[in-house]
Amino acid sequence: MKIVIINGSARKGNILTAINAFMKGAADRNAIEVIQPDKLHISPCKGCGVCQCHKGCVDNDDTNPTIDKIAAADMILFATPVYWWGMSAQLKQVIDKCYCRGMQLKGKKAGVIVTGGSPVDNIQYELIRKQFECMAGYLSWDMLFQKSYYATDRDELAKNTAAIEELEDLGKKIG
Ligand SMILES: Cc1cc2nc3c(=O)[nH]c(=O)nc-3n(C[C@H](O)[C@H](O)[C@H](O)COP(=O)(O)O)c2cc1C
């Protein structure tokens, strides 16, 4: 499968650790590309609506090439730290820009990985999970997994061997 991973974290920390563990499991049988929004120039959606009558976004930045990659993928893996009870702005910005070609994202496989500084029974993980469930319902995604981990310090997830094994195993089951 072609897998696109959208890394909603700009620092080399817990989400990157989670992505690397997943990729370790999945790399053999899949072509994987990581999209790093903080390294791209993607301006926020202005809701101009022009995309609904033309192909793609009118913004002459990294939006369309990024959406091309997402539209061409069989699976989208959304990976984000919790920022203020929700996903990070970097990830949300890319998702908002998918509005220009939302219907081309129908029927994908999807997965979600979240890390946060609060224990996993905090409502924030449920809020994020529900938001992705709604997107999945709207776009008929086959949601393969949604995983949340508690990890505050930058290197904390790396010390959680059970989490790393779980993420590697998830990767091994893909493709
Ligand atoms: C701007 C900002 C907002 C945050 N908001 C929350 C929050 O609402 N709830 C929480 O549990 N952790 C919050 N955190 C902590 C991060 O979610 C947590 O440390 C995460 O594992 C960081 O992932 P990273 O190492 O990949 O950046 C926040 C961190 C930052 C920088």
Short mmCIF file of C-alpha atoms in Angstrom, two decimals, residues 18-91:
data_model
loop_
_atom_site.label_atom_id
_atom_site.label_comp_id
_atom_site.label_asym_id
_atom_site.label_seq_id
_atom_site.Cartn_x
_atom_site.Cartn_y
_atom_site.Cartn_z
CA ALA A 18 5.54 6.74 17.39
CA ILE A 19 5.81 7.24 13.63
CA ASN A 20 9.22 5.57 13.53
CA ALA A 21 7.90 2.57 15.48
CA PHE A 22 4.94 2.21 13.12
CA MET A 23 7.22 2.57 10.09
CA LYS A 24 9.61 -0.06 11.44
CA GLY A 25 6.71 -2.52 11.32
CA ALA A 26 5.18 -1.36 8.05
CA ALA A 27 8.18 -0.41 5.87
CA ASP A 28 8.76 -3.89 4.39
CA ARG A 29 5.46 -4.19 2.57
CA ASN A 30 4.45 -0.59 2.00
CA ALA A 31 5.65 2.60 0.34
CA ILE A 32 5.59 5.25 3.05
CA GLU A 33 5.94 9.00 2.83
CA VAL A 34 5.93 11.33 5.81
CA ILE A 35 4.45 14.78 5.29
CA GLN A 36 5.93 17.35 7.64
CA PRO A 37 3.56 20.35 7.64
CA ASP A 38 5.89 22.58 9.68
CA LYS A 39 8.42 22.36 6.84
CA LEU A 40 5.84 23.33 4.20
CA HIS A 41 4.17 26.55 3.22
CA ILE A 42 0.46 25.89 3.52
CA SER A 43 -1.64 28.92 4.22
CA PRO A 44 -4.88 28.43 6.19
CA CYS A 45 -8.12 27.73 4.33
CA LYS A 46 -9.94 30.98 3.68
CA GLY A 47 -13.22 29.29 2.81
CA CYS A 48 -13.33 31.13 -0.51
CA GLY A 49 -15.09 28.16 -2.10
CA VAL A 50 -13.34 28.58 -5.45
CA CYS A 51 -12.03 25.02 -5.09
CA GLN A 52 -15.59 23.73 -5.38
CA CYS A 53 -15.77 24.81 -9.04
CA HIS A 54 -12.12 24.36 -9.97
CA LYS A 55 -9.67 21.55 -9.45
CA GLY A 56 -7.81 22.13 -6.22
CA CYS A 57 -6.92 25.12 -4.08
CA VAL A 58 -6.24 28.58 -5.48
CA ASP A 59 -3.33 29.09 -3.06
CA ASN A 60 -0.05 28.99 -4.93
CA ASP A 61 1.88 27.29 -2.10
CA ASP A 62 2.48 23.69 -1.02
CA THR A 63 -1.24 22.95 -0.65
CA ASN A 64 -1.94 21.23 -3.98
CA PRO A 65 1.22 19.08 -4.12
CA THR A 66 0.49 17.96 -0.55
CA ILE A 67 -3.13 17.09 -1.32
CA ASP A 68 -1.93 15.25 -4.46
CA LYS A 69 0.13 12.96 -2.21
CA ILE A 70 -2.75 12.39 0.19
CA ALA A 71 -5.21 11.71 -2.64
CA ALA A 72 -2.81 9.17 -4.20
CA ALA A 73 -2.36 7.22 -0.94
CA ASP A 74 -4.23 4.06 0.03
CA MET A 75 -3.87 4.89 3.71
CA ILE A 76 -3.55 8.15 5.65
CA LEU A 77 -1.97 8.04 9.10
CA PHE A 78 -2.73 11.14 11.14
CA ALA A 79 -0.20 11.63 13.96
CA THR A 80 -0.53 14.50 16.40
CA PRO A 81 0.35 15.70 19.87
CA VAL A 82 -2.55 17.02 21.91
CA TYR A 83 -2.49 20.79 21.79
CA TRP A 84 -5.15 22.43 23.93
CA TRP A 85 -7.47 19.40 24.05
CA GLY A 86 -7.33 18.93 20.28
CA MET A 87 -5.05 18.02 17.39
CA SER A 88 -2.17 20.36 16.56
CA ALA A 89 -2.72 23.31 14.24
CA GLN A 90 -0.15 21.88 11.82
CA LEU A 91 -2.24 18.77 11.26
#
